[in-house]
mmCIF file of C-alpha atoms and ligand atoms in Angstrom:
data_model
loop_
_atom_site.group_PDB
_atom_site.id
_atom_site.type_symbol
_atom_site.label_atom_id
_atom_site.label_comp_id
_atom_site.label_asym_id
_atom_site.label_seq_id
_atom_site.Cartn_x
_atom_site.Cartn_y
_atom_site.Cartn_z
ATOM 1 C CA MET A 12 167.383 60.504 141.113
ATOM 2 C CA GLU A 13 169.840 63.392 141.577
ATOM 3 C CA GLN A 14 169.866 66.991 140.405
ATOM 4 C CA THR A 15 172.983 69.011 139.644
ATOM 5 C CA LEU A 16 173.740 72.514 138.389
ATOM 6 C CA SER A 17 175.478 73.104 135.071
ATOM 7 C CA ILE A 18 176.764 76.422 133.752
ATOM 8 C CA ILE A 19 177.817 76.866 130.147
ATOM 9 C CA LYS A 20 180.423 79.599 130.595
ATOM 10 C CA PRO A 21 180.833 82.789 128.474
ATOM 11 C CA ASP A 22 183.525 81.276 126.210
ATOM 12 C CA ALA A 23 181.270 78.403 125.098
ATOM 13 C CA VAL A 24 178.208 80.662 124.732
ATOM 14 C CA ALA A 25 180.312 82.991 122.528
ATOM 15 C CA LYS A 26 181.354 79.991 120.412
ATOM 16 C CA ASN A 27 177.677 79.161 119.747
ATOM 17 C CA VAL A 28 177.906 75.619 121.148
ATOM 18 C CA ILE A 29 175.069 75.748 123.732
ATOM 19 C CA GLY A 30 173.079 73.133 121.818
ATOM 20 C CA LYS A 31 176.059 70.846 121.300
ATOM 21 C CA ILE A 32 176.857 70.898 125.032
ATOM 22 C CA LEU A 33 173.241 70.351 126.139
ATOM 23 C CA THR A 34 173.055 67.445 123.683
ATOM 24 C CA ARG A 35 176.010 65.788 125.446
ATOM 25 C CA PHE A 36 174.005 65.797 128.673
ATOM 26 C CA GLU A 37 170.924 64.347 126.976
ATOM 27 C CA ASP A 38 172.938 61.717 125.100
ATOM 28 C CA ALA A 39 174.379 60.582 128.452
ATOM 29 C CA GLY A 40 170.869 60.070 129.845
ATOM 30 C CA LEU A 41 170.567 63.304 131.852
ATOM 31 C CA ARG A 42 167.388 65.374 131.555
ATOM 32 C CA ILE A 43 167.264 69.170 131.412
ATOM 33 C CA ALA A 44 164.803 70.099 134.181
ATOM 34 C CA VAL A 45 165.180 73.831 133.489
ATOM 35 C CA THR A 46 167.588 76.059 131.575
ATOM 36 C CA LYS A 47 168.061 79.801 131.017
ATOM 37 C CA LYS A 48 170.575 82.220 129.510
ATOM 38 C CA ILE A 49 171.516 85.037 131.881
ATOM 39 C CA GLN A 50 174.136 87.749 132.361
ATOM 40 C CA LEU A 51 175.755 87.409 135.797
ATOM 41 C CA SER A 52 176.478 90.574 137.754
ATOM 42 C CA ARG A 53 179.863 90.937 139.441
ATOM 43 C CA GLU A 54 178.080 90.411 142.755
ATOM 44 C CA ASP A 55 176.490 87.161 141.479
ATOM 45 C CA ALA A 56 179.823 85.779 140.276
ATOM 46 C CA LYS A 57 181.618 86.681 143.504
ATOM 47 C CA ALA A 58 178.898 85.046 145.587
ATOM 48 C CA PHE A 59 178.718 81.939 143.408
ATOM 49 C CA TYR A 60 182.486 81.319 143.543
ATOM 50 C CA ALA A 61 182.902 82.561 147.147
ATOM 51 C CA VAL A 62 184.704 79.311 148.127
ATOM 52 C CA HIS A 63 187.588 80.483 145.919
ATOM 53 C CA LYS A 64 187.709 84.074 147.259
ATOM 54 C CA ASP A 65 191.207 83.708 148.707
ATOM 55 C CA ARG A 66 192.709 82.009 145.648
ATOM 56 C CA PRO A 67 195.053 84.025 143.385
ATOM 57 C CA PHE A 68 192.827 83.398 140.352
ATOM 58 C CA PHE A 69 189.599 84.661 142.016
ATOM 59 C CA ASN A 70 189.460 88.097 140.345
ATOM 60 C CA ASP A 71 190.201 86.691 136.897
ATOM 61 C CA LEU A 72 187.556 84.017 137.433
ATOM 62 C CA VAL A 73 184.930 86.615 138.379
ATOM 63 C CA GLU A 74 185.844 88.875 135.419
ATOM 64 C CA PHE A 75 185.651 85.919 133.057
ATOM 65 C CA MET A 76 182.269 84.752 134.362
ATOM 66 C CA ILE A 77 180.754 88.226 133.752
ATOM 67 C CA SER A 78 182.426 88.738 130.353
ATOM 68 C CA GLY A 79 179.260 87.574 128.544
ATOM 69 C CA PRO A 80 176.058 85.605 129.073
ATOM 70 C CA VAL A 81 176.026 82.110 130.569
ATOM 71 C CA VAL A 82 173.495 79.280 130.380
ATOM 72 C CA VAL A 83 172.501 77.785 133.723
ATOM 73 C CA SER A 84 170.654 74.475 133.786
ATOM 74 C CA VAL A 85 169.460 71.909 136.276
ATOM 75 C CA LEU A 86 170.354 68.413 135.061
ATOM 76 C CA GLU A 87 168.533 65.438 136.449
ATOM 77 C CA GLY A 88 169.148 61.703 136.446
ATOM 78 C CA ASP A 89 170.878 58.785 138.158
ATOM 79 C CA ASN A 90 174.233 59.928 139.557
ATOM 80 C CA ALA A 91 173.726 63.318 137.899
ATOM 81 C CA VAL A 92 176.487 65.049 139.913
ATOM 82 C CA ALA A 93 179.222 62.544 139.065
ATOM 83 C CA LYS A 94 177.954 61.942 135.531
ATOM 84 C CA ASN A 95 178.075 65.668 134.728
ATOM 85 C CA ARG A 96 181.622 65.975 136.152
ATOM 86 C CA GLU A 97 182.673 63.006 134.032
ATOM 87 C CA LEU A 98 181.182 64.539 130.872
ATOM 88 C CA MET A 99 182.920 67.878 131.658
ATOM 89 C CA GLY A 100 186.459 66.516 132.005
ATOM 90 C CA ALA A 101 189.345 67.924 134.050
ATOM 91 C CA THR A 102 189.414 71.600 135.115
ATOM 92 C CA ASN A 103 192.387 72.235 132.834
ATOM 93 C CA PRO A 104 191.322 71.269 129.295
ATOM 94 C CA LYS A 105 194.911 70.203 128.599
ATOM 95 C CA ASP A 106 194.397 67.396 131.145
ATOM 96 C CA ALA A 107 190.827 66.587 130.083
ATOM 97 C CA GLN A 108 190.170 63.181 128.568
ATOM 98 C CA LYS A 109 189.411 62.964 124.857
ATOM 99 C CA GLY A 110 185.699 63.260 124.141
ATOM 100 C CA THR A 111 184.913 65.350 127.226
ATOM 101 C CA ILE A 112 183.279 68.777 126.932
ATOM 102 C CA ARG A 113 186.371 70.628 128.099
ATOM 103 C CA ALA A 114 188.684 68.676 125.790
ATOM 104 C CA ASP A 115 186.444 69.459 122.826
ATOM 105 C CA PHE A 116 185.251 73.028 123.526
ATOM 106 C CA ALA A 117 187.632 74.704 126.034
ATOM 107 C CA GLU A 118 190.814 76.647 125.415
ATOM 108 C CA SER A 119 192.399 77.143 128.834
ATOM 109 C CA ILE A 120 192.001 76.642 132.592
ATOM 110 C CA ASP A 121 190.433 80.113 132.756
ATOM 111 C CA ALA A 122 188.064 79.717 129.820
ATOM 112 C CA ASN A 123 187.005 76.119 130.407
ATOM 113 C CA ALA A 124 183.516 76.030 128.875
ATOM 114 C CA VAL A 125 181.455 74.573 131.730
ATOM 115 C CA HIS A 126 180.869 74.476 135.449
ATOM 116 C CA GLY A 127 179.330 71.548 137.293
ATOM 117 C CA SER A 128 178.450 71.095 140.964
ATOM 118 C CA ASP A 129 181.108 69.001 142.703
ATOM 119 C CA SER A 130 178.867 67.324 145.321
ATOM 120 C CA LEU A 131 175.191 66.671 145.984
ATOM 121 C CA GLU A 132 175.314 69.127 148.876
ATOM 122 C CA ASN A 133 176.776 71.906 146.694
ATOM 123 C CA ALA A 134 174.342 71.039 143.901
ATOM 124 C CA LYS A 135 171.407 71.887 146.200
ATOM 125 C CA ILE A 136 173.001 75.190 147.221
ATOM 126 C CA GLU A 137 173.888 76.115 143.624
ATOM 127 C CA ILE A 138 170.426 75.214 142.254
ATOM 128 C CA GLU A 139 168.795 77.399 144.910
ATOM 129 C CA PHE A 140 171.210 80.199 143.999
ATOM 130 C CA PHE A 141 169.768 80.381 140.458
ATOM 131 C CA PHE A 142 166.255 78.936 140.533
ATOM 132 C CA ALA A 143 163.041 79.137 142.520
ATOM 133 C CA GLN A 144 161.612 75.704 143.336
ATOM 134 C CA ARG A 145 158.489 76.385 141.209
ATOM 135 C CA GLU A 146 160.673 76.914 138.109
ATOM 136 C CA ILE A 147 162.065 73.383 138.221
ATOM 137 C CA VAL A 148 159.817 70.830 136.547
HETATM 138 P P1 LIG B 7 184.049 74.716 138.152
HETATM 139 O O1 LIG B 7 183.848 75.007 139.618
HETATM 140 O O2 LIG B 7 184.046 75.960 137.295
HETATM 141 O O3 LIG B 7 183.096 73.658 137.662
HETATM 142 P P2 LIG B 7 186.161 72.932 138.741
HETATM 143 O O4 LIG B 7 185.251 72.449 139.831
HETATM 144 O O5 LIG B 7 186.658 71.926 137.747
HETATM 145 O O6 LIG B 7 185.480 74.081 137.916
HETATM 146 P P3 LIG B 7 187.478 74.564 140.718
HETATM 147 O O7 LIG B 7 188.658 74.090 141.450
HETATM 148 O O8 LIG B 7 186.154 74.609 141.409
HETATM 149 O O9 LIG B 7 187.389 73.687 139.356
HETATM 150 O O10 LIG B 7 187.831 76.002 140.141
HETATM 151 C C1 LIG B 7 186.816 76.902 139.699
HETATM 152 C C2 LIG B 7 187.296 77.592 138.457
HETATM 153 O O11 LIG B 7 188.409 78.414 138.774
HETATM 154 C C3 LIG B 7 187.805 76.655 137.366
HETATM 155 O O12 LIG B 7 186.770 76.259 136.481
HETATM 156 C C4 LIG B 7 188.845 77.473 136.656
HETATM 157 O O13 LIG B 7 188.290 78.265 135.621
HETATM 158 C C5 LIG B 7 189.370 78.374 137.736
HETATM 159 N N1 LIG B 7 190.632 77.829 138.255
HETATM 160 C C6 LIG B 7 190.794 76.778 139.087
HETATM 161 N N2 LIG B 7 192.089 76.552 139.355
HETATM 162 C C7 LIG B 7 192.768 77.495 138.665
HETATM 163 C C8 LIG B 7 194.144 77.813 138.505
HETATM 164 N N3 LIG B 7 195.094 77.107 139.133
HETATM 165 N N4 LIG B 7 194.453 78.860 137.715
HETATM 166 C C9 LIG B 7 193.505 79.574 137.091
HETATM 167 N N5 LIG B 7 192.183 79.330 137.186
HETATM 168 C C10 LIG B 7 191.821 78.298 137.953
HETATM 169 MG MG1 LIG B 8 184.306 73.748 141.213
#
């Protein structure tokens, strides 16, 4: 049983598709261990995406992630990390396979609807970034 971190980004929250996206996870057999809607601070967003701090798109990414509330969830199930990435689709929605979350709900590589941990190791770090252990059932 794996756990992974999902973020529904500000573009998808603004579009009122939180429920539709969470339903995709449930329909694929993942369980929502915990979920909450929060407003990230600039400091939060910079720390969360620190691996990208030297990339040219870093500032735009941070500004986008704080442009409105996000929904952070811990998803749980067999192969949760890979399964979530599969459901999300490619980073650029133009390249995302039909039926994936990004193909169906995202507009651009900047506003791409969801984040998902890219490895089990990063999933642990990202879950701890947002949740106390006692919050995760
Ligand atoms: P995420 O980490 O948000 O789940 P990802 O793992 O598919 O997305 P990363 O390579 O980790 O993609 O990039 C993090 C985010 O930075 C992307 O979701 C995207 O919004 C933005 N990004 C990545 N590459 C580019 C790019 N070439 N131009 C603009 N924005 C980009
Ligand atoms: Mg990533």
